[in-house]
Coordinates of C-alpha atoms in Angstrom, one line a residue:
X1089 CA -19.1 -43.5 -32.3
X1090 CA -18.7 -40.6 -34.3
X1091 CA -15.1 -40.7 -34.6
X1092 CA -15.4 -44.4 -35.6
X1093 CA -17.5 -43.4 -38.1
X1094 CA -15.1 -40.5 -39.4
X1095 CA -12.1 -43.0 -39.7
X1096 CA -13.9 -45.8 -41.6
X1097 CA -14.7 -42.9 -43.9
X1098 CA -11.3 -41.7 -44.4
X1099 CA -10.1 -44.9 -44.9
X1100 CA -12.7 -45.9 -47.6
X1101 CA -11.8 -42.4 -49.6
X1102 CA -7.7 -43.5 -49.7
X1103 CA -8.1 -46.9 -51.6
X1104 CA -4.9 -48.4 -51.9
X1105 CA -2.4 -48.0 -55.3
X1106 CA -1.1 -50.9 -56.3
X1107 CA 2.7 -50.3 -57.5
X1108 CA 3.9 -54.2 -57.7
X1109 CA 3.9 -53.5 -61.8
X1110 CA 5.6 -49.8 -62.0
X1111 CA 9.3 -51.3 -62.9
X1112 CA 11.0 -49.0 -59.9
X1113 CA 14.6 -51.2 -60.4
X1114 CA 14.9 -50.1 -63.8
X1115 CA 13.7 -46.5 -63.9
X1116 CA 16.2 -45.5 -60.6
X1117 CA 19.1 -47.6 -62.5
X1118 CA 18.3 -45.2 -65.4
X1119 CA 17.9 -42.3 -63.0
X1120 CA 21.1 -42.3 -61.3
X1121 CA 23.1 -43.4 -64.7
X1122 CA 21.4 -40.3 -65.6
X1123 CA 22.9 -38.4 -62.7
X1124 CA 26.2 -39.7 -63.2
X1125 CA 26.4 -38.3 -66.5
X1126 CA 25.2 -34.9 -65.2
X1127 CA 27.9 -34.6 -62.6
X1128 CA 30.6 -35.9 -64.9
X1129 CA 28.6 -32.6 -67.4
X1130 CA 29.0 -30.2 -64.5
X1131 CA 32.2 -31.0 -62.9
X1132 CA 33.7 -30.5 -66.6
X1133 CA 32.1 -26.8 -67.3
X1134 CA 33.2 -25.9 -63.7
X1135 CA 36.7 -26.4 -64.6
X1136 CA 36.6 -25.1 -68.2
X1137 CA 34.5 -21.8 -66.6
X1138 CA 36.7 -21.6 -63.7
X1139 CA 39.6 -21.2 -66.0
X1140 CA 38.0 -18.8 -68.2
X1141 CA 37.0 -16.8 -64.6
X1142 CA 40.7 -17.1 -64.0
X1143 CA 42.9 -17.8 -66.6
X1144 CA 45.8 -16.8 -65.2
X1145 CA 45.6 -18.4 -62.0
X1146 CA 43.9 -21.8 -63.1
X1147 CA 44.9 -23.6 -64.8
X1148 CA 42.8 -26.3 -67.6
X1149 CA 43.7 -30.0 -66.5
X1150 CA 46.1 -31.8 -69.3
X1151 CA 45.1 -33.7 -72.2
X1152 CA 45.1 -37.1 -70.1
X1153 CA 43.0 -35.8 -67.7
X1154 CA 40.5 -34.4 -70.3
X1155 CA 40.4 -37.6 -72.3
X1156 CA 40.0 -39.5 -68.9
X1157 CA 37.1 -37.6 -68.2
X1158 CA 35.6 -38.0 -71.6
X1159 CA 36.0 -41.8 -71.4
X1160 CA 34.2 -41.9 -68.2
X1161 CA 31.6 -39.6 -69.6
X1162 CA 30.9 -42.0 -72.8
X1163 CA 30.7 -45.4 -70.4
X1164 CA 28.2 -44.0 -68.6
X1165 CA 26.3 -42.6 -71.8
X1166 CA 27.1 -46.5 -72.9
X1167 CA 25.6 -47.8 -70.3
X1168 CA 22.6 -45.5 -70.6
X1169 CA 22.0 -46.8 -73.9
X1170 CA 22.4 -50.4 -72.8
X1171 CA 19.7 -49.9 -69.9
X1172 CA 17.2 -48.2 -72.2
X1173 CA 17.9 -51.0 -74.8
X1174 CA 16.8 -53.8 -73.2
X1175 CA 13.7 -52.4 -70.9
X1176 CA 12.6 -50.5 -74.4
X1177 CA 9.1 -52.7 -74.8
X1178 CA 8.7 -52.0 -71.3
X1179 CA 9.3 -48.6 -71.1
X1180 CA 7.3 -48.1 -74.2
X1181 CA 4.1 -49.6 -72.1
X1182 CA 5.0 -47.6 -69.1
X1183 CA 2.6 -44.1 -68.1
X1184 CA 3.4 -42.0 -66.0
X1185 CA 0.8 -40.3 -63.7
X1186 CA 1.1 -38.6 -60.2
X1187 CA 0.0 -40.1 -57.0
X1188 CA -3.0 -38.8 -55.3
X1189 CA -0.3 -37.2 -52.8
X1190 CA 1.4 -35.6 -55.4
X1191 CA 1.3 -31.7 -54.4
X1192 CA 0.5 -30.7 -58.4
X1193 CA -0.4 -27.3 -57.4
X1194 CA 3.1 -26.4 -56.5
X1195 CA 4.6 -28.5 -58.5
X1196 CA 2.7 -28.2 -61.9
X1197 CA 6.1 -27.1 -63.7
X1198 CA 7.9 -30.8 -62.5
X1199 CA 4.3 -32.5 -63.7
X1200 CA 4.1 -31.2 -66.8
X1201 CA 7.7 -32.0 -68.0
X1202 CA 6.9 -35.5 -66.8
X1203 CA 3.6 -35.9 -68.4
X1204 CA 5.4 -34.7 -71.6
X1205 CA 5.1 -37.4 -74.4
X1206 CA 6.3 -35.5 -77.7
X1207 CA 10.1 -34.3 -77.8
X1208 CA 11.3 -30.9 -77.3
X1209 CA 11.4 -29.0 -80.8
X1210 CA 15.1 -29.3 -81.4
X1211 CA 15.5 -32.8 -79.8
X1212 CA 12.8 -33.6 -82.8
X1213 CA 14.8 -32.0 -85.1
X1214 CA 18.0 -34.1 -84.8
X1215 CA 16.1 -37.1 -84.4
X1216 CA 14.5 -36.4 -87.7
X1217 CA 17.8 -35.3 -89.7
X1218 CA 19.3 -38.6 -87.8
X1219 CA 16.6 -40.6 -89.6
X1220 CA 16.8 -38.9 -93.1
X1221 CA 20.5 -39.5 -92.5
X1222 CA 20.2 -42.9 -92.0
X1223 CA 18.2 -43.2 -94.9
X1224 CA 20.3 -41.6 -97.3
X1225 CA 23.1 -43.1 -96.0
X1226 CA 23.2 -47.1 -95.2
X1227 CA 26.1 -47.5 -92.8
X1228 CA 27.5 -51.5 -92.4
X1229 CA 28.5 -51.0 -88.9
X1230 CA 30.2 -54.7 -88.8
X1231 CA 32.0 -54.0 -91.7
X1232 CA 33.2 -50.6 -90.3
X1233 CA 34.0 -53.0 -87.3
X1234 CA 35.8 -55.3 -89.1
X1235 CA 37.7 -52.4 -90.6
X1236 CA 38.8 -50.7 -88.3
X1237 CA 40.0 -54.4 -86.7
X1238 CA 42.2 -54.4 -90.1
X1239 CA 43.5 -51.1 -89.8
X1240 CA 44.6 -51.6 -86.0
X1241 CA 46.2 -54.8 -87.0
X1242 CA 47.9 -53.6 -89.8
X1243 CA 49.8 -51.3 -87.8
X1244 CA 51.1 -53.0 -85.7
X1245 CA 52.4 -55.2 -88.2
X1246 CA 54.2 -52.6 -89.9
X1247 CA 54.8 -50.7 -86.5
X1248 CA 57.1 -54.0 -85.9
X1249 CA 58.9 -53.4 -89.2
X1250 CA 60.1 -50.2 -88.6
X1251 CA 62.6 -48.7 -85.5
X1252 CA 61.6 -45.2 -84.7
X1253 CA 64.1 -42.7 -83.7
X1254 CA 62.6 -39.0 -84.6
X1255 CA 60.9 -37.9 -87.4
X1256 CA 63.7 -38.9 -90.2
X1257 CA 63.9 -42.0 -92.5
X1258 CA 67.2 -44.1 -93.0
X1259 CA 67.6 -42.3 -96.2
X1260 CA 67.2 -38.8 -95.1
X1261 CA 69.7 -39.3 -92.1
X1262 CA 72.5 -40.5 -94.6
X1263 CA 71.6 -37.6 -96.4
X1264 CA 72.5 -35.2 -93.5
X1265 CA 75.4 -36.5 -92.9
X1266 CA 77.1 -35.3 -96.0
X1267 CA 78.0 -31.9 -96.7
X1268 CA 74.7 -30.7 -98.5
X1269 CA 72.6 -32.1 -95.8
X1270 CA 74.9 -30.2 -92.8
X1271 CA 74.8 -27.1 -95.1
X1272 CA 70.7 -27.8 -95.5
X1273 CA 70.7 -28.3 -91.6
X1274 CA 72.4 -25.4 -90.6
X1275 CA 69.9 -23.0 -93.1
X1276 CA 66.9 -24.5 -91.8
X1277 CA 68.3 -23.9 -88.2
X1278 CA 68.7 -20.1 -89.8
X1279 CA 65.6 -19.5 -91.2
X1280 CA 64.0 -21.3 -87.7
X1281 CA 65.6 -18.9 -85.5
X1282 CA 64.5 -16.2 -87.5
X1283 CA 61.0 -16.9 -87.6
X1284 CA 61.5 -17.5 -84.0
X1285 CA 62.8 -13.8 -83.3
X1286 CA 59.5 -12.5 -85.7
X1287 CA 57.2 -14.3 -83.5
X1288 CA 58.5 -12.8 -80.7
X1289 CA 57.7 -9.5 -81.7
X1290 CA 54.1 -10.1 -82.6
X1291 CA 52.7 -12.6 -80.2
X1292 CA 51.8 -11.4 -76.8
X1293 CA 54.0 -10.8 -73.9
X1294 CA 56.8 -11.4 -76.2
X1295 CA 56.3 -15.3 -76.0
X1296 CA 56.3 -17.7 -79.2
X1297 CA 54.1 -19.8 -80.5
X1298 CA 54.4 -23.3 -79.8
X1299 CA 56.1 -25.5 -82.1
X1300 CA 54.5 -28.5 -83.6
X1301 CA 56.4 -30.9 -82.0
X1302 CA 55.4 -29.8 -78.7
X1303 CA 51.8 -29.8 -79.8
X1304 CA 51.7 -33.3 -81.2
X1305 CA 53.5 -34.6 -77.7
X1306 CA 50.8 -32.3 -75.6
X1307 CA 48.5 -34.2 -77.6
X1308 CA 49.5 -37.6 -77.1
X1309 CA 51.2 -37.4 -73.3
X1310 CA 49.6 -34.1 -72.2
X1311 CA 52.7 -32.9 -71.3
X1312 CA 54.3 -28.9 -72.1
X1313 CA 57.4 -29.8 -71.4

């Protein structure tokens, strides 16, 4: 009878916690968007520190690696947004407070960052210099839209107009045809090879620099070629 007694005790001291309106769906949707974006985070500073560790046996990834990467990275960040967006009056009216279980002794670091309602010093200073920004400055983002739409438009337009072949117009390539232009080529070609031969001697390991064509091609192909 005594142990009856003890059970119906225990079970009048654990009342039960309703959870029906914590929104679970949305917060874990948030959290592992928010885990996404960490792993994308890490798995970019491994390979920019293992290369730094190792430079000359690792290698960065291209430029169309790194800009796949940083795509990813912003849909998530996108989608982050998006998510926060439109669960914002909810979120707004959501506490948080530990369980009964929760074991806040050894955890009283975790508790306290998520009992934490005011922002971290220097997340509340670009907030602030976002807002003062704002104010100062009113940006029409659907006309910037619309803009940009005009400028991508445009070039294609005038990209259809033209046939590229290099980096000379019509004009300049009948110019180098004649005699000043082969005399103008073969002095640049001069003056080229000798800057070539003076980089050698100052860069390291004897190699030169990379020309700007090679950069501008590395930039849009990520290609050293």
């Amino acid at each position: 009878m005594n142990s009856a007694h003890y059970a119906n005790a225990s079970t009048t001291l654990a009342p039960e916690i309703d959870t029906s309106q914590i929104p679970i769906d949305t917060l874990e949707s948030i959290r592992n968007r928010l885990n996404q974006v960490h792993l994308s985070l890490r798995k970019l500073s491994d390979q920019i520190n293992h290369h730094n560790r190792h430079p000359n046996k690792v290698k960065l990834p291209n430029y169309a690696q790194f800009q796949n990467q940083f795509q990813v990275l912003l849909t998530q960040l996108h989608t982050i947004t998006s998510d926060l967006d439109n669960n914002d009056e909810m979120l707004k009216n959501t506490n948080v407070y530990p369980l009964p279980s929760f074991p806040t002794t050894q955890q009283e670091g975790l508790i306290t960052t998520l009992l934490r309602k005011k922002p971290l010093p220097e997340v509340d200073e670009w907030i602030e210099s976002a807002a003062n920004k704002r104010k100062n400055e009113y940006v029409n983002i659907q006309k910037d839209d619309e803009f940009a739409q005009w400028c991508l438009t445009k070039i294609e337009e005038l990209r259809e107009e033209f046939q590229f072949y290099g980096f000379n117009s019509v004009d300049e390539l009948e110019y180098l045809d004649t005699e000043a232009g082969r005399k103008e080529t073969e002095e640049n070609k001069r003056i080229e090879n000798q800057k070539y031969e003076e980089e050698l001697k100052i860069t390291d390991g004897g190699k030169n620099g990379l020309h700007p064509n090679k950069v501008l091609k590395f930039m849009c192909q990520g290609v050293l070629t």
